[in-house]
Short mmCIF file of C-alpha atoms and ligand atoms in Angstrom, two decimals:
data_model
loop_
_atom_site.label_atom_id
_atom_site.label_comp_id
_atom_site.label_asym_id
_atom_site.label_seq_id
_atom_site.Cartn_x
_atom_site.Cartn_y
_atom_site.Cartn_z
CA MET U 1 4.11 -7.51 59.24
CA ASP U 2 4.62 -6.56 55.67
CA LEU U 3 2.21 -8.53 53.41
CA THR U 4 3.93 -7.19 50.08
CA LEU U 5 5.67 -9.91 48.32
CA SER U 6 9.25 -9.69 47.70
CA PRO U 7 10.72 -10.00 43.91
CA ASN U 8 12.12 -13.45 44.75
CA GLU U 9 8.87 -14.41 46.38
CA GLU U 10 6.85 -13.20 43.42
CA ALA U 11 9.08 -15.20 41.00
CA PHE U 12 8.46 -18.23 43.13
CA ARG U 13 4.62 -17.80 42.88
CA ASP U 14 4.80 -17.33 39.19
CA GLU U 15 7.11 -20.29 38.60
CA LEU U 16 4.58 -22.19 40.32
CA ARG U 17 1.60 -20.79 38.95
CA GLY U 18 2.99 -21.67 35.55
CA TRP U 19 3.89 -25.29 36.52
CA LEU U 20 0.59 -25.71 37.90
CA SER U 21 -1.25 -24.69 34.71
CA GLU U 22 0.55 -27.26 33.00
CA ASN U 23 0.84 -30.12 35.23
CA HIS U 24 -2.75 -29.75 36.90
CA PRO U 25 -4.00 -33.45 37.04
CA GLY U 26 -7.45 -32.56 36.87
CA GLU U 27 -10.36 -33.68 39.31
CA VAL U 28 -9.82 -36.63 41.73
CA PRO U 29 -11.72 -39.67 40.51
CA THR U 30 -14.56 -40.85 42.78
CA GLY U 31 -14.02 -43.87 45.18
CA ASP U 32 -11.62 -44.37 47.83
CA GLU U 33 -9.02 -46.65 45.96
CA ALA U 34 -9.34 -44.60 42.60
CA GLY U 35 -8.73 -41.43 44.58
CA PHE U 36 -5.98 -42.62 46.51
CA ALA U 37 -4.00 -44.05 43.45
CA PHE U 38 -4.48 -40.84 41.85
CA ARG U 39 -3.11 -38.70 44.78
CA VAL U 40 -0.15 -41.13 44.80
CA GLU U 41 0.60 -40.30 41.14
CA TRP U 42 0.00 -36.62 41.91
CA GLN U 43 2.64 -36.60 44.76
CA LYS U 44 4.93 -38.37 42.56
CA ARG U 45 4.76 -35.59 39.89
CA LEU U 46 4.99 -32.77 42.52
CA HIS U 47 8.33 -34.62 43.90
CA ALA U 48 9.78 -34.76 40.42
CA ALA U 49 9.26 -30.92 40.33
CA GLY U 50 10.87 -30.46 43.63
CA TYR U 51 7.53 -29.43 45.08
CA ALA U 52 6.64 -32.46 47.55
CA GLY U 53 8.87 -31.63 50.38
CA LEU U 54 8.71 -28.01 50.13
CA SER U 55 9.47 -26.87 53.43
CA TRP U 56 12.14 -29.41 54.11
CA PRO U 57 15.66 -28.65 53.97
CA GLU U 58 17.46 -29.41 50.69
CA GLU U 59 19.87 -32.00 52.18
CA TYR U 60 16.86 -34.33 52.87
CA GLY U 61 15.43 -34.02 49.47
CA GLY U 62 13.23 -30.92 50.20
CA LYS U 63 13.09 -27.36 48.54
CA GLY U 64 14.25 -25.51 51.95
CA ALA U 65 11.46 -22.87 51.19
CA THR U 66 10.87 -20.33 53.41
CA LEU U 67 7.76 -19.83 55.44
CA ILE U 68 6.57 -17.11 53.08
CA GLU U 69 7.06 -19.36 50.37
CA GLN U 70 5.16 -22.20 52.01
CA ALA U 71 2.23 -19.80 52.42
CA ILE U 72 2.45 -19.04 48.82
CA TYR U 73 2.45 -22.55 47.75
CA GLY U 74 -0.54 -23.42 50.07
CA GLU U 75 -2.53 -20.54 48.58
CA GLU U 76 -1.63 -21.42 44.97
CA MET U 77 -2.69 -24.96 45.65
CA ALA U 78 -5.89 -23.70 46.92
CA ARG U 79 -6.59 -21.47 44.01
CA ALA U 80 -5.74 -23.91 41.44
CA LYS U 81 -8.05 -26.47 43.58
CA ALA U 82 -5.20 -28.96 43.12
CA PRO U 83 -5.64 -32.34 44.87
CA ASP U 84 -4.12 -33.43 48.18
CA THR U 85 -0.90 -35.35 48.11
CA ALA U 86 -1.42 -39.06 49.09
CA ASN U 87 0.99 -39.08 51.89
CA VAL U 88 0.02 -36.09 53.72
CA LEU U 89 0.76 -37.23 57.08
CA GLY U 90 4.24 -38.42 56.23
CA LEU U 91 4.75 -34.98 54.48
CA VAL U 92 3.40 -32.65 56.96
CA MET U 93 4.23 -34.60 60.38
CA GLY U 94 6.48 -37.81 59.84
CA GLY U 95 9.25 -36.27 57.83
CA PRO U 96 9.64 -32.94 59.94
CA VAL U 97 9.76 -35.45 63.16
CA VAL U 98 12.39 -37.47 61.92
CA ILE U 99 14.24 -34.45 60.79
CA ALA U 100 13.88 -32.84 64.10
CA HIS U 101 14.22 -35.76 66.30
CA GLY U 102 15.66 -38.81 64.21
CA SER U 103 19.05 -40.29 63.92
CA ASP U 104 21.29 -39.79 60.83
CA GLU U 105 20.61 -43.38 59.96
CA GLN U 106 16.66 -42.89 60.39
CA LYS U 107 17.20 -39.65 58.03
CA ARG U 108 18.71 -41.93 55.28
CA ARG U 109 16.17 -44.63 55.60
CA TYR U 110 12.83 -42.89 56.06
CA LEU U 111 12.95 -39.29 54.18
CA GLU U 112 13.09 -40.24 50.45
CA PRO U 113 10.28 -42.64 50.30
CA ILE U 114 8.03 -40.28 52.10
CA LEU U 115 8.48 -37.71 49.26
CA SER U 116 8.11 -40.05 46.52
CA ALA U 117 4.90 -41.60 48.09
CA GLU U 118 6.83 -45.10 47.86
CA GLU U 119 5.90 -45.57 51.61
CA ILE U 120 2.65 -44.06 53.01
CA TRP U 121 2.51 -43.04 56.84
CA CYS U 122 -0.13 -42.79 59.39
CA GLN U 123 -0.36 -41.73 62.80
CA GLY U 124 -1.24 -43.77 65.60
CA PHE U 125 -1.88 -41.78 68.65
CA SER U 126 -5.47 -41.48 69.68
CA GLU U 127 -7.08 -44.50 71.36
CA PRO U 128 -10.69 -45.38 72.45
CA GLU U 129 -10.23 -43.70 75.64
CA SER U 130 -7.50 -41.31 74.84
CA GLY U 131 -8.06 -38.60 72.40
CA SER U 132 -7.74 -35.02 73.66
CA ASP U 133 -6.03 -36.22 76.69
CA LEU U 134 -3.51 -38.11 74.64
CA ALA U 135 -0.73 -38.65 77.67
CA SER U 136 -3.34 -41.10 79.21
CA LEU U 137 -2.92 -43.53 76.47
CA LYS U 138 -2.73 -47.09 77.34
CA THR U 139 -0.91 -48.96 74.49
CA ARG U 140 1.85 -50.96 75.97
CA ALA U 141 5.21 -51.39 74.59
CA VAL U 142 7.29 -54.20 76.43
CA LYS U 143 11.10 -54.55 76.16
CA THR U 144 12.22 -57.67 74.20
CA ASP U 145 15.47 -58.91 72.72
CA GLY U 146 16.58 -56.05 70.25
CA GLY U 147 13.20 -54.15 70.48
CA TRP U 148 9.97 -53.75 71.83
CA LEU U 149 6.45 -55.82 71.70
CA VAL U 150 3.56 -53.42 71.30
CA THR U 151 0.13 -54.20 72.29
CA GLY U 152 -3.14 -52.22 72.47
CA GLN U 153 -5.70 -50.48 70.18
CA LYS U 154 -5.59 -47.06 68.30
CA VAL U 155 -8.56 -45.43 66.43
CA TRP U 156 -9.33 -42.77 63.82
CA THR U 157 -6.13 -43.88 62.24
CA THR U 158 -6.29 -42.09 58.82
CA LEU U 159 -4.95 -43.98 56.04
CA ALA U 160 -3.70 -46.81 58.15
CA HIS U 161 -5.12 -49.38 55.69
CA VAL U 162 -2.63 -48.33 53.12
CA SER U 163 0.35 -47.21 55.34
CA LYS U 164 3.66 -48.83 55.50
CA TRP U 165 4.66 -46.60 58.56
CA CYS U 166 2.82 -45.75 61.60
CA MET U 167 4.06 -42.91 63.89
CA LEU U 168 3.02 -44.70 66.95
CA VAL U 169 3.15 -43.33 70.70
CA ALA U 170 2.91 -46.19 73.34
CA ARG U 171 3.60 -46.59 77.03
CA SER U 172 6.91 -47.94 77.49
CA ASP U 173 7.28 -47.26 81.21
CA GLN U 174 4.06 -48.07 83.15
CA ASP U 175 5.48 -46.63 86.49
CA ALA U 176 6.56 -43.34 85.34
CA PRO U 177 4.20 -40.35 85.54
CA LYS U 178 1.91 -40.23 82.63
CA HIS U 179 3.68 -37.74 80.56
CA LYS U 180 7.25 -39.43 81.03
CA GLY U 181 6.41 -43.08 80.43
CA LEU U 182 5.72 -42.63 76.50
CA THR U 183 8.22 -43.61 73.67
CA TYR U 184 7.72 -42.47 70.10
CA PHE U 185 8.16 -45.53 67.60
CA LEU U 186 8.00 -46.04 63.93
CA LEU U 187 5.75 -49.15 63.37
CA ASP U 188 5.97 -51.42 60.61
CA MET U 189 2.57 -51.96 59.52
CA ASP U 190 3.55 -55.01 57.43
CA GLN U 191 3.45 -57.60 60.25
CA GLY U 192 0.44 -59.90 59.29
CA ASP U 193 -1.81 -60.47 62.45
CA ALA U 194 0.15 -58.42 64.78
CA VAL U 195 -1.01 -55.46 63.11
CA GLN U 196 -4.71 -55.27 61.99
CA THR U 197 -6.54 -52.56 60.64
CA ARG U 198 -10.68 -52.31 60.48
CA PRO U 199 -12.28 -49.57 58.46
CA LEU U 200 -14.47 -46.86 59.95
CA HIS U 201 -16.96 -45.16 57.68
CA GLN U 202 -17.68 -41.67 58.07
CA ILE U 203 -20.90 -39.65 57.87
CA THR U 204 -19.85 -39.05 54.27
CA GLY U 205 -19.78 -42.91 53.32
CA GLU U 206 -16.13 -42.72 52.67
CA ALA U 207 -13.60 -44.64 55.16
CA GLU U 208 -10.61 -42.36 55.49
CA PHE U 209 -9.66 -43.79 58.86
CA ASN U 210 -9.57 -47.05 60.71
CA GLU U 211 -9.21 -49.01 64.04
CA LEU U 212 -5.91 -50.46 64.40
CA PHE U 213 -5.38 -53.24 66.56
CA LEU U 214 -1.61 -54.39 67.78
CA GLN U 215 -1.02 -57.56 69.36
CA ASP U 216 2.75 -58.04 70.25
CA ALA U 217 3.73 -56.03 66.98
CA PHE U 218 7.51 -55.77 67.14
CA VAL U 219 9.45 -52.54 66.71
CA PRO U 220 13.37 -52.95 66.76
CA ASP U 221 15.38 -50.67 68.91
CA GLU U 222 16.59 -48.54 65.85
CA ASN U 223 12.87 -47.38 65.24
CA VAL U 224 12.61 -45.44 68.36
CA VAL U 225 12.51 -41.76 67.54
CA GLY U 226 14.15 -39.23 70.00
CA GLY U 227 15.11 -41.70 72.93
CA VAL U 228 13.08 -43.98 75.07
CA GLY U 229 10.70 -42.21 77.55
CA ASN U 230 10.91 -39.08 75.24
CA GLY U 231 7.70 -39.87 73.46
CA TRP U 232 5.76 -36.73 74.68
CA ALA U 233 8.02 -34.08 73.38
CA VAL U 234 8.25 -35.90 70.11
CA ALA U 235 4.53 -36.07 69.82
CA ILE U 236 4.01 -32.46 70.63
CA THR U 237 6.27 -31.64 67.76
CA THR U 238 4.25 -33.64 65.47
CA LEU U 239 1.04 -31.96 66.63
CA MET U 240 2.61 -28.50 66.39
CA HIS U 241 3.55 -29.23 62.64
CA GLU U 242 0.00 -30.56 62.23
CA ARG U 243 -1.20 -27.14 62.91
CA ALA U 244 1.14 -25.05 61.60
CA GLY U 245 0.96 -26.28 58.04
CA LEU U 246 -2.46 -25.32 57.84
CA GLY U 247 -3.17 -21.52 57.95
CA ALA U 248 -2.44 -19.87 54.78
CA ALA U 249 -3.70 -22.69 52.63
CA ALA U 250 -6.71 -23.06 54.63
CA ALA U 251 -7.62 -19.23 54.46
CA ALA U 252 -7.26 -19.40 50.59
CA SER U 253 -9.53 -22.36 50.29
CA VAL U 254 -12.14 -20.96 52.37
CA ARG U 255 -12.20 -17.76 50.54
CA ILE U 256 -12.48 -19.57 47.22
CA ALA U 257 -15.44 -21.57 48.88
CA LEU U 258 -16.93 -18.26 49.74
CA GLY U 259 -16.85 -17.05 46.24
CA GLN U 260 -18.40 -20.40 45.16
CA LEU U 261 -21.27 -19.79 47.75
CA ILE U 262 -21.72 -16.16 46.32
CA ASP U 263 -22.24 -17.69 42.85
CA LEU U 264 -24.70 -20.19 44.43
CA ALA U 265 -26.91 -17.62 46.34
CA LYS U 266 -27.12 -15.44 42.64
CA GLU U 267 -28.08 -18.74 40.82
CA ARG U 268 -30.74 -19.44 43.24
CA GLY U 269 -31.95 -15.80 43.40
CA VAL U 270 -31.35 -15.29 47.04
CA ALA U 271 -28.50 -12.84 46.80
CA ASP U 272 -30.50 -10.01 47.45
CA ASP U 273 -32.21 -11.62 50.73
CA PRO U 274 -31.40 -9.66 53.60
CA ILE U 275 -30.52 -12.56 56.01
CA VAL U 276 -28.31 -14.54 53.36
CA ARG U 277 -26.53 -11.25 52.68
CA GLN U 278 -25.80 -10.79 56.36
CA LYS U 279 -24.44 -14.21 56.85
CA ILE U 280 -22.41 -14.07 53.78
CA ALA U 281 -20.97 -10.85 54.98
CA ALA U 282 -20.15 -12.24 58.60
CA LEU U 283 -18.46 -15.14 56.78
CA LEU U 284 -16.17 -12.75 54.70
CA ILE U 285 -15.17 -11.05 57.89
CA GLU U 286 -14.34 -14.24 59.50
CA VAL U 287 -12.38 -15.49 56.19
CA GLU U 288 -10.22 -12.22 56.33
CA ALA U 289 -9.55 -12.61 60.24
CA LEU U 290 -8.52 -16.18 59.26
CA ARG U 291 -6.12 -15.02 56.64
CA LEU U 292 -4.52 -12.38 58.86
CA ASN U 293 -4.16 -14.50 61.50
CA ALA U 294 -2.45 -17.33 59.58
CA TRP U 295 0.21 -14.73 58.40
CA ARG U 296 0.31 -13.27 61.98
CA GLY U 297 1.23 -17.18 63.03
CA LEU U 298 3.94 -17.35 60.27
CA THR U 299 5.39 -13.97 61.52
CA GLN U 300 5.84 -15.57 64.96
CA ILE U 301 7.18 -18.83 63.57
CA MET U 302 9.65 -16.77 61.94
CA LYS U 303 10.83 -15.01 64.88
CA THR U 304 11.02 -17.95 67.07
CA GLY U 305 11.99 -20.75 64.62
CA ILE U 306 9.53 -23.36 65.77
CA PRO U 307 5.68 -23.45 65.28
CA GLY U 308 4.00 -22.42 68.73
CA PRO U 309 0.48 -22.25 70.07
CA GLU U 310 -0.70 -19.58 67.89
CA GLY U 311 -1.18 -22.32 65.00
CA SER U 312 -4.24 -23.25 67.16
CA LEU U 313 -5.95 -19.98 66.29
CA PRO U 314 -6.16 -20.53 62.33
CA LYS U 315 -7.30 -23.88 62.73
CA LEU U 316 -10.08 -23.12 65.04
CA GLN U 317 -11.23 -20.32 62.95
CA TRP U 318 -11.02 -22.34 59.85
CA SER U 319 -13.38 -25.06 61.00
CA ALA U 320 -15.89 -22.69 62.33
CA VAL U 321 -15.98 -20.80 59.00
CA ASN U 322 -15.83 -24.13 56.77
CA GLN U 323 -18.93 -25.34 58.92
CA GLY U 324 -20.71 -22.09 58.54
CA LEU U 325 -20.32 -21.68 55.02
CA THR U 326 -21.12 -25.30 54.07
CA GLU U 327 -24.20 -25.04 56.41
CA LEU U 328 -25.42 -21.81 54.49
CA ALA U 329 -24.86 -23.37 51.24
CA VAL U 330 -26.91 -26.60 52.01
CA SER U 331 -29.72 -24.27 53.38
CA ILE U 332 -29.60 -22.03 50.08
CA GLN U 333 -30.08 -25.35 48.21
CA GLY U 334 -33.24 -26.19 50.10
CA GLU U 335 -34.62 -29.68 49.48
CA GLU U 336 -31.83 -30.34 47.13
CA GLY U 337 -29.40 -29.65 50.06
CA VAL U 338 -30.19 -32.93 51.55
CA ALA U 339 -29.58 -34.85 48.45
CA LYS U 340 -26.42 -37.45 49.09
CA ASP U 341 -24.93 -36.78 45.83
CA SER U 342 -24.77 -33.01 45.81
CA GLU U 343 -21.23 -31.38 46.00
CA TRP U 344 -22.15 -28.95 48.83
CA THR U 345 -23.89 -31.66 50.86
CA TYR U 346 -20.69 -33.84 50.83
CA ARG U 347 -18.84 -30.79 52.07
CA PHE U 348 -21.15 -29.77 54.73
CA LEU U 349 -20.84 -33.50 56.07
CA ARG U 350 -17.12 -33.79 55.73
CA ALA U 351 -16.86 -30.37 57.47
CA ARG U 352 -18.34 -31.85 60.71
CA ALA U 353 -15.13 -33.56 61.23
CA ASN U 354 -13.10 -30.29 61.18
CA SER U 355 -13.92 -29.31 64.59
CA ILE U 356 -12.61 -32.56 65.82
CA GLU U 357 -9.60 -33.63 63.75
CA GLY U 358 -6.31 -31.98 64.51
CA GLY U 359 -7.63 -31.04 67.84
CA THR U 360 -11.01 -30.57 68.98
CA THR U 361 -12.58 -26.79 68.98
CA GLU U 362 -12.73 -26.84 72.99
CA ILE U 363 -8.98 -27.95 73.44
CA LEU U 364 -7.93 -25.20 70.98
CA LYS U 365 -9.76 -22.71 72.83
CA ASN U 366 -7.77 -23.94 76.17
CA ILE U 367 -4.67 -23.64 74.54
CA ILE U 368 -5.25 -20.20 73.06
CA ALA U 369 -6.58 -19.18 76.67
CA GLU U 370 -3.80 -20.42 78.57
CA ARG U 371 -0.76 -20.43 76.11
CA VAL U 372 -1.49 -17.41 74.03
CA LEU U 373 -3.28 -15.19 75.98
CA GLY U 374 -1.79 -16.33 79.35
CA LEU U 375 -5.02 -16.88 81.21
CA PRO U 376 -4.86 -18.97 84.38
CA LYS U 377 -4.72 -22.93 83.72
CA LEU U 378 -7.87 -24.73 84.09
CA ARG U 379 -6.06 -27.63 85.85
C1 FAD W 401 -11.37 -36.99 60.31
C2 FAD W 401 -10.58 -37.40 61.44
C3 FAD W 401 -9.25 -37.88 61.29
C4 FAD W 401 -8.49 -38.31 62.43
N1 FAD W 401 -7.26 -39.03 62.15
C5 FAD W 401 -6.20 -39.20 63.06
C6 FAD W 401 -5.28 -39.99 62.75
O1 FAD W 401 -4.80 -40.13 61.72
N2 FAD W 401 -4.44 -40.40 64.04
C7 FAD W 401 -4.99 -40.24 65.18
O2 FAD W 401 -4.10 -40.60 66.39
N3 FAD W 401 -6.26 -39.46 65.77
C8 FAD W 401 -6.88 -39.06 64.46
N4 FAD W 401 -7.96 -38.56 64.61
C9 FAD W 401 -8.45 -38.71 65.91
C10 FAD W 401 -8.85 -36.94 66.72
O3 FAD W 401 -7.30 -36.61 66.91
C11 FAD W 401 -9.41 -37.20 67.91
O4 FAD W 401 -10.82 -37.34 67.66
C12 FAD W 401 -9.39 -35.86 68.72
O5 FAD W 401 -8.29 -35.80 69.24
C13 FAD W 401 -10.69 -36.02 69.95
O6 FAD W 401 -10.39 -37.16 70.69
P1 FAD W 401 -11.70 -38.11 70.94
O7 FAD W 401 -12.31 -38.14 69.71
O8 FAD W 401 -11.14 -39.20 72.14
O9 FAD W 401 -12.47 -37.21 71.83
P2 FAD W 401 -12.40 -36.84 73.13
O10 FAD W 401 -11.20 -36.09 73.77
O11 FAD W 401 -13.19 -37.78 74.22
O12 FAD W 401 -13.52 -35.29 73.40
C14 FAD W 401 -14.64 -35.61 73.56
C15 FAD W 401 -15.36 -34.10 73.64
O13 FAD W 401 -15.08 -33.47 75.11
C16 FAD W 401 -14.23 -32.45 74.73
N5 FAD W 401 -13.11 -32.29 75.62
C17 FAD W 401 -12.26 -33.13 76.03
N6 FAD W 401 -11.26 -32.71 76.72
C18 FAD W 401 -11.51 -31.45 77.15
C19 FAD W 401 -11.09 -30.30 78.05
N7 FAD W 401 -10.19 -30.74 78.87
N8 FAD W 401 -11.85 -29.21 78.18
C20 FAD W 401 -12.82 -29.01 77.33
N9 FAD W 401 -13.50 -29.92 76.54
C21 FAD W 401 -12.81 -31.23 76.65
C22 FAD W 401 -13.61 -32.33 73.47
O14 FAD W 401 -13.55 -31.05 72.85
C23 FAD W 401 -14.92 -33.07 72.57
O15 FAD W 401 -15.82 -32.23 72.47
C24 FAD W 401 -8.81 -38.24 63.49
C25 FAD W 401 -10.11 -37.63 63.86
C26 FAD W 401 -10.90 -37.23 62.93
C27 FAD W 401 -12.36 -36.62 63.12
#
């Protein structure tokens, strides 16, 4: 592929860079609540400038940006160290799924409040015994007058404690084969005891995610997305979008982190240590391979129109590089590296989740082996 930007793409980048230099909100304050409120305000500012739903078609309030523009956006945001948006799951997955599979009424109802961060979304897929093997999930949806009653437990539900809507996959037909008995629902989280969240604290001390308990939670018929029994196909669209969005921005952010690591090595007087140099060089090669793979993934999407299994490759590489990089930073810091309030220590601890969230490393390797390389199926 041609990596040179066209004049239009350069103009897009320069405009965004200019906007960011005037509108960057500064550092996210510490503390879960303060940090979240700050990111809501940041998303509102992005939305006002038309950047919140960059990839969404203009008719749904987006900017209709090309894939290259989306990649530029991800790179520029990473370069400027801009905060994440608050409604990240709604913007990256919820909105695109409603656009792809939702009814006209659902598009009218749900899309704008996602963009403006008025309604936060979460993703209720994983369960205590169904993570990688999502199709084995047990949460039941039973038909009732005008809708469904949902009972079961979800886990690792990021942002559930602040969400209005949950993209929920539940088993609506107990007798159908496991991939066929699923339905994709939009669950209103505001239902008192019927929908309860309990925070889960991560190794970083933060509580990004939750356990989610559902007891006869009601979902009206009009909140089924993509038709009853079609939940697997809709869920796959969600996951493809989750991985497709990641590549270019992830490559840019680890490139910046690598620069910081090099500065750290110089500051600590180990930049001429042959082992440290070797490790940094190996990381640089990985970072560059990640960047090129991210662009290769984009080329593939431009050809086929939909995110494909190639999106798994940058996700896999990014998690390995980020873990390697933060590990090296912590070891360079020596004793200080284990201090809880060090920025690198935080990043090292948070990076542990990278090889689990959004698909585990082992699962991504299976996808790449079977669906990208065409190797024989494991099962
Ligand atoms: C920070 C974070 C945020 C998350 N947010 C959400 C969220 O918002 N919503 C949501 O629904 N989920 C969320 N998750 C859950 C995440 O999607 C799951 O943790 C993930 O899919 C793995 O499922 P599991 O934890 O049940 O592990 P399991 O599937 O039980 O896997 C355990 C181990 O076995 C390996 N394994 C499993 N099957 C195979 C196989 N076939 N071949 C080879 N190895 C295999 C895995 O790679 C892993 O190492 C989040 C997770 C994290 C860490």
